[in-house]
Tab-separated table of C-alpha atoms in Angstrom:
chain	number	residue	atom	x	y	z
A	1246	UNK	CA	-33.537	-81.572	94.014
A	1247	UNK	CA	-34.649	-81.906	90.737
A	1248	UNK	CA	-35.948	-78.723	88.362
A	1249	UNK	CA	-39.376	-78.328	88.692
A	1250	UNK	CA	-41.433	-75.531	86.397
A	1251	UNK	CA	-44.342	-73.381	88.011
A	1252	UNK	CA	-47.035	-71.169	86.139
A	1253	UNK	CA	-47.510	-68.256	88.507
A	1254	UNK	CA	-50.078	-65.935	87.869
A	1255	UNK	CA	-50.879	-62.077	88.737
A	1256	UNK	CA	-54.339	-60.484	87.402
A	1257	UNK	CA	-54.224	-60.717	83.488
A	1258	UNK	CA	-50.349	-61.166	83.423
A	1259	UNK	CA	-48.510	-64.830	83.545
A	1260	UNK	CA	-45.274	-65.199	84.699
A	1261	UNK	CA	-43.712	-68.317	83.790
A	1262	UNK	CA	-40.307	-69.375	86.066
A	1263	UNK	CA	-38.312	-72.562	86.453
A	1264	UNK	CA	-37.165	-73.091	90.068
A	1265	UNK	CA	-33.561	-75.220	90.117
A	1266	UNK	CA	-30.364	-75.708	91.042
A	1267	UNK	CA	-27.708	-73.128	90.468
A	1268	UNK	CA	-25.060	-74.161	87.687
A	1269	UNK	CA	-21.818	-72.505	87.142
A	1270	UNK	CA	-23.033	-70.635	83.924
A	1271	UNK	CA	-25.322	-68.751	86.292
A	1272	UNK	CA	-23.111	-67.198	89.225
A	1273	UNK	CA	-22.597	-64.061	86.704
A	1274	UNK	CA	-26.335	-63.425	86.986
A	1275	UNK	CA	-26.755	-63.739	90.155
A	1276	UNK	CA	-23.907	-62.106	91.781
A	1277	UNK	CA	-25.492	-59.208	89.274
A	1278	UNK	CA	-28.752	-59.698	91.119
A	1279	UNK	CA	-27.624	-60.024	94.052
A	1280	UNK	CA	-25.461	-56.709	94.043
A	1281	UNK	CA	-28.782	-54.507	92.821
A	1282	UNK	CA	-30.563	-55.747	95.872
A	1283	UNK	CA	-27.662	-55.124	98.377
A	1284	UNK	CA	-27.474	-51.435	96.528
A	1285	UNK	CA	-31.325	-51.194	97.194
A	1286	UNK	CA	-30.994	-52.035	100.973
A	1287	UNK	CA	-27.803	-50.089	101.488
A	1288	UNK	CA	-29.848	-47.279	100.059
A	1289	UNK	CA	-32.531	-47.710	102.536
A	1290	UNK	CA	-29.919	-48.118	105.230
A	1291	UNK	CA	-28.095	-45.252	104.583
A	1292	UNK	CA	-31.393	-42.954	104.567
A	1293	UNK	CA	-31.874	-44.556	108.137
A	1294	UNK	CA	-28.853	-43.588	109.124
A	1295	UNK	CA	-28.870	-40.186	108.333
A	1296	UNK	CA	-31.938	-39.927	110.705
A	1297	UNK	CA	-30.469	-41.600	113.993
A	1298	UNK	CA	-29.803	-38.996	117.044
A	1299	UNK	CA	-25.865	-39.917	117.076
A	1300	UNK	CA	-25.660	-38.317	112.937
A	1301	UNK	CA	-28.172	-35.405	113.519
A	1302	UNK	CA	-26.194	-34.878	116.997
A	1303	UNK	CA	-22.802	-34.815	114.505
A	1304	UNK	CA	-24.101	-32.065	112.791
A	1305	UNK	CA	-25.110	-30.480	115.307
A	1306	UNK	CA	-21.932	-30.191	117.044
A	1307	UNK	CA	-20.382	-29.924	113.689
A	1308	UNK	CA	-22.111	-26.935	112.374
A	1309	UNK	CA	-22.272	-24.614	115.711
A	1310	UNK	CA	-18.279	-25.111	115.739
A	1311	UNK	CA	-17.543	-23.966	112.471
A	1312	UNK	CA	-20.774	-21.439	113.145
A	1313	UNK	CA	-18.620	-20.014	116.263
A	1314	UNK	CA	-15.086	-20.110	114.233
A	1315	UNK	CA	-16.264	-18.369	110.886
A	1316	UNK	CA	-18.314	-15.923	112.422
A	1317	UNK	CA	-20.516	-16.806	109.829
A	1318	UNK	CA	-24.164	-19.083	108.932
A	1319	UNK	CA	-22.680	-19.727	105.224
A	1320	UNK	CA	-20.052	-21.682	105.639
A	1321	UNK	CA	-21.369	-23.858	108.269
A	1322	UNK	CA	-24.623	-24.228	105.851
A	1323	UNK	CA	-22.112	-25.270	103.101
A	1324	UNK	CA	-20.008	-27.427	104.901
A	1325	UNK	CA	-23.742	-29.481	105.997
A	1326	UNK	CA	-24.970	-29.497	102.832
A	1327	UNK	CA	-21.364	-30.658	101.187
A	1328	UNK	CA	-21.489	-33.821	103.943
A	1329	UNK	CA	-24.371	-34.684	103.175
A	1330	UNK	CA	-24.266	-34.857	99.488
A	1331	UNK	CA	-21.457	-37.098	99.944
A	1332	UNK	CA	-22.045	-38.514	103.643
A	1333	UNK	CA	-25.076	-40.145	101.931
A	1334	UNK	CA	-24.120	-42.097	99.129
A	1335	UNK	CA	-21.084	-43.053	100.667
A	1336	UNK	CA	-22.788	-44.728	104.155
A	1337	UNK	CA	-25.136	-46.228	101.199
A	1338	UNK	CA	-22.456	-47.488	99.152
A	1339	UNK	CA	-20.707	-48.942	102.202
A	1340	UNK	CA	-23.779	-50.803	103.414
A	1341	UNK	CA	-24.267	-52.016	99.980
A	1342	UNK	CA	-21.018	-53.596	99.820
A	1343	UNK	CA	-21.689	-55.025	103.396
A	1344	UNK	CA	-24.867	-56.319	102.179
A	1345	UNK	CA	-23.522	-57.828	99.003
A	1346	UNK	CA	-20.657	-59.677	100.485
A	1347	UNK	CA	-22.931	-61.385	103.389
A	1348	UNK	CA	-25.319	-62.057	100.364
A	1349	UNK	CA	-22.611	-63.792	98.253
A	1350	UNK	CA	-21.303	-66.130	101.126
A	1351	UNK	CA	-20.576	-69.385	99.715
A	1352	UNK	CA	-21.550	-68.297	96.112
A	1353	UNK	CA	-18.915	-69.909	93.642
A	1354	UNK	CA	-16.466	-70.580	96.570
A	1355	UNK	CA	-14.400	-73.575	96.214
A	1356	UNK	CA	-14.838	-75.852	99.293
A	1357	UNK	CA	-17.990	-73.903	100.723
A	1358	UNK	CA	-19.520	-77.228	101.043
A	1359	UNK	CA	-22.172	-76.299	103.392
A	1360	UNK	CA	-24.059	-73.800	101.331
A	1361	UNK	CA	-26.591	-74.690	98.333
A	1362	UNK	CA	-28.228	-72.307	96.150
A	1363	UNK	CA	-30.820	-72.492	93.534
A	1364	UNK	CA	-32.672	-69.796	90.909
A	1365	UNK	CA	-35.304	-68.928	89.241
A	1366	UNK	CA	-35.548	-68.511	85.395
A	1367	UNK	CA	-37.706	-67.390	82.980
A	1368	UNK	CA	-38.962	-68.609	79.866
A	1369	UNK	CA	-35.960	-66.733	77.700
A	1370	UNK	CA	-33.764	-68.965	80.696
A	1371	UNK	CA	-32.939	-65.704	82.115
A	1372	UNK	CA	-32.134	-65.425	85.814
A	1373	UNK	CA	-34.526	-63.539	87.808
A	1374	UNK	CA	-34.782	-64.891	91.133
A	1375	UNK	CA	-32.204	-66.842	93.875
A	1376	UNK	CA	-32.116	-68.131	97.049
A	1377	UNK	CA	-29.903	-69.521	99.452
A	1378	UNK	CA	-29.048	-72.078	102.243
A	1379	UNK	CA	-26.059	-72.603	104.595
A	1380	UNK	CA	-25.677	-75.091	107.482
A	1381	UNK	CA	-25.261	-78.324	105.231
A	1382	UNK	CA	-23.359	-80.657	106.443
A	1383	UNK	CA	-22.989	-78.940	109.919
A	1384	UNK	CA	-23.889	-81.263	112.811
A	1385	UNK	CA	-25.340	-81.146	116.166
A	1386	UNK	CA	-28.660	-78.708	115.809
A	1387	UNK	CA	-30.289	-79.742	112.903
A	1388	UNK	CA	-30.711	-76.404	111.496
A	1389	UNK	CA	-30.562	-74.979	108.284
A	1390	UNK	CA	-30.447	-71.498	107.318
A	1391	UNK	CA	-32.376	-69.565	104.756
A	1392	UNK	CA	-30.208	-66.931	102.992
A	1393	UNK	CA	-30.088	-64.798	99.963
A	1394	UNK	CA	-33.293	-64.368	98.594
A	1395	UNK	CA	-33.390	-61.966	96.142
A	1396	UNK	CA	-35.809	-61.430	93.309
A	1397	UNK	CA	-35.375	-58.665	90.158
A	1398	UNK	CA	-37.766	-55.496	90.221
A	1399	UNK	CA	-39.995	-57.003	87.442
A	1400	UNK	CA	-40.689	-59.989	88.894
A	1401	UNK	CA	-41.681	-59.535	92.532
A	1402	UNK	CA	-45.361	-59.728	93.816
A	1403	UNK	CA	-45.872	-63.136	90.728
A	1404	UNK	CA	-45.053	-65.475	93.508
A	1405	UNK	CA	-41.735	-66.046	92.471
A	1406	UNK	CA	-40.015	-65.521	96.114
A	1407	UNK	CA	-42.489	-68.262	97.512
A	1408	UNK	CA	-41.181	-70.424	94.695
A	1409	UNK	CA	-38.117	-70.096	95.781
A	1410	UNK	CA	-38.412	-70.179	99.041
A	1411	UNK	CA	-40.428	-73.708	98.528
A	1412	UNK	CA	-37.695	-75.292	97.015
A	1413	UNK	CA	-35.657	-74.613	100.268
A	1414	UNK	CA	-38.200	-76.106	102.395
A	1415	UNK	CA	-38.739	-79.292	99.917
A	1416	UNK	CA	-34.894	-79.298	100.112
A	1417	UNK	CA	-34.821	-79.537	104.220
A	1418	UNK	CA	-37.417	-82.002	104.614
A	1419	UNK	CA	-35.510	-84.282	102.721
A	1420	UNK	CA	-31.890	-83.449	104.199
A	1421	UNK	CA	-31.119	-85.922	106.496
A	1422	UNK	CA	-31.222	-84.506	110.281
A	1423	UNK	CA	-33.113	-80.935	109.258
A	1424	UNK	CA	-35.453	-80.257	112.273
A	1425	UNK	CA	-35.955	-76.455	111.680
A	1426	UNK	CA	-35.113	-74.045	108.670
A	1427	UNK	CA	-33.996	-70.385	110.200
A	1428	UNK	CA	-34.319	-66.681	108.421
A	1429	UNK	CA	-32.811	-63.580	109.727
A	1430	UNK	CA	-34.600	-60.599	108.919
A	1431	UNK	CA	-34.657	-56.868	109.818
A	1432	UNK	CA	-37.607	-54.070	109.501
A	1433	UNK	CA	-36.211	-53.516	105.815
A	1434	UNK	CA	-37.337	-56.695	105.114
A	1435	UNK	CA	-41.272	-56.375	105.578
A	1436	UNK	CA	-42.185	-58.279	101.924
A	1437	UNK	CA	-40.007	-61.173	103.122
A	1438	UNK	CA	-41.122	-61.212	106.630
A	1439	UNK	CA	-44.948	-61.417	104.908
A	1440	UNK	CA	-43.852	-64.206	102.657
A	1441	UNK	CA	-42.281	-66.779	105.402
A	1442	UNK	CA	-45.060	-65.758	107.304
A	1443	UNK	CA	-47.409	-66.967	105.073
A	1444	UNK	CA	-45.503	-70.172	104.500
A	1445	UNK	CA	-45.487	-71.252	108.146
A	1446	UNK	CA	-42.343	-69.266	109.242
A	1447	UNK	CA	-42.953	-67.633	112.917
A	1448	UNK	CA	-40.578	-64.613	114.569
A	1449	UNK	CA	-38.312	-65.225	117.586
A	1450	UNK	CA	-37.838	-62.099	119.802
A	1451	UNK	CA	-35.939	-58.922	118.191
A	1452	UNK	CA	-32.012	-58.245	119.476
A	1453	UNK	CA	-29.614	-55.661	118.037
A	1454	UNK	CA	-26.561	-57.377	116.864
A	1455	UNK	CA	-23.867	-56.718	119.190
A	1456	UNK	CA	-21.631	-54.751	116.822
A	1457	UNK	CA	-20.825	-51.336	115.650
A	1458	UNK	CA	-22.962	-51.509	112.586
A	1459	UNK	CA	-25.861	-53.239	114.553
A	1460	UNK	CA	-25.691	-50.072	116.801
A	1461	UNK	CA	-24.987	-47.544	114.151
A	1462	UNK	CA	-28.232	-48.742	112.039
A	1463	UNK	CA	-30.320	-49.852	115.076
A	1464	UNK	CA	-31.707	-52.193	112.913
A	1465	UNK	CA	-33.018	-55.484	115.236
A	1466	UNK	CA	-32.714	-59.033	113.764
A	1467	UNK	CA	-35.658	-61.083	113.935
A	1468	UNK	CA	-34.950	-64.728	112.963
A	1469	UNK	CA	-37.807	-66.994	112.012
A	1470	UNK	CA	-38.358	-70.445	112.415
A	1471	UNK	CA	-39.870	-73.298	110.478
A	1472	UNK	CA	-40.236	-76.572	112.516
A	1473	UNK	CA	-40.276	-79.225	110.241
A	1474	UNK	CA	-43.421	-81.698	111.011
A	1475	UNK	CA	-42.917	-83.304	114.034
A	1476	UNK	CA	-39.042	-82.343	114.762
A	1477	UNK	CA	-39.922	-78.866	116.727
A	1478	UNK	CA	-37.895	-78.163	119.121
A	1479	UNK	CA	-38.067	-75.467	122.322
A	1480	UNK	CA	-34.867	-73.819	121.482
A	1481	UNK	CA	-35.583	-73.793	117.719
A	1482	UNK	CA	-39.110	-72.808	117.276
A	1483	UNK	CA	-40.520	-70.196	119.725
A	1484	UNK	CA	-43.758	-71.627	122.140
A	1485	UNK	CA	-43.240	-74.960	120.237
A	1486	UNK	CA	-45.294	-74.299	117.364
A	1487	UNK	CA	-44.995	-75.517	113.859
């Protein structure tokens, strides 16, 4: 797909980006932009966590056993408030590194011939925006898959994540096959869910993945579906809409 420029405008402030194809000189930048969003959901996932009945039932059992051993409030107290100060950050850090590594599938790997990716740059050619797609190549359902968008702090709410996410779409339309482009998303994700809304994306039914993590988070996938004109499909796009 060839580089294409866009002048995206909020209020009084323009924000000039170039939408294209990664290169190798750019993996650096966005594995580093990458890894700040995976810290900023593993953050949110980790203060989720700390919330769900199985944790809070933890400590509960936690601190009236060392409550009835010590004869004491204190130590329990201490004990709580040592766990959490590094029960915390550590379930954050963890999720982080989750999120990173599912993020960076296919980035930079020799032979990962089904994924593409492409970025977004700004006028000093610095890399402020990426997105993904996987399924290339893959035959039989005609789907592609929408990964890895991730945009930097600065730059999100100029339009730069529907520029991105554009460029997949131009991209499917014109891969041979392509009936429907899929997103997974959870709750987390309510500024993404909004954009590919707004760009013709609509939400299958939730499900917890059937894991340990899905359960420990109890975070429900949503994937959403973009038919592609006149290639919707009953299985791929929910009711059969576009």
């Amino acid at each position: 797909m060839p580089a294409r420029a866009k002048d995206l405008a909020d209020g009084d402030r323009d924000v000039r980006v170039q939408v294209r194809p990664m290169v190798p000189g750019d993996e650096a930048a966005t594995r580093g932009l990458l890894a700040m969003v995976a810290a900023e959901l593993g953050s949110a996932v980790g203060n989720r966590m700390v919330w769900r009945p199985w944790f809070l039932l933890l400590l509960g059992c936690g601190f009236a056993l060392l409550a009835a051993s010590s004869r004491s409030l204190l130590l329990p107290l201490l004990v709580l408030a040592l766990l959490l100060a590094v029960g915390y950050p550590a379930l954050a850090h963890v999720w982080a590194l989750y999120v990173h590594q599912d993020m960076s599938l296919g980035l930079g790997a020799s032979g990962a011939t089904g994924f593409r990716f492409w970025v977004a740059v700004d006028a000093e050619g610095s890399v402020v925006g990426t997105v993904g797609v996987s399924g290339i190549g893959e035959s039989g359902d005609g789907k592609l898959e929408l990964r890895s968008l991730a945009v930097g702090p600065k730059h999100r709410g100029h339009g730069v994540g529907r520029a991105l996410c554009q460029a997949v779409l131009a991209f499917a339309r014109d891969h041979p096959g392509c009936r429907v482009v899929v997103l997974d998303t959870h709750m987390l994700h309510g500024p993404a869910q909004r954009l590919v809304s707004s760009l013709g994306f609509h939400p299958g039914p939730a499900r917890l993945q059937p894991t340990l993590s899905g359960f420990l988070a109890n975070l429900p996938v949503i994937r959403y579906h973009h038919a592609l004109a006149g290639n919707s499909t009953e299985e791929d796009s929910p009711g059969g809409e576009d």
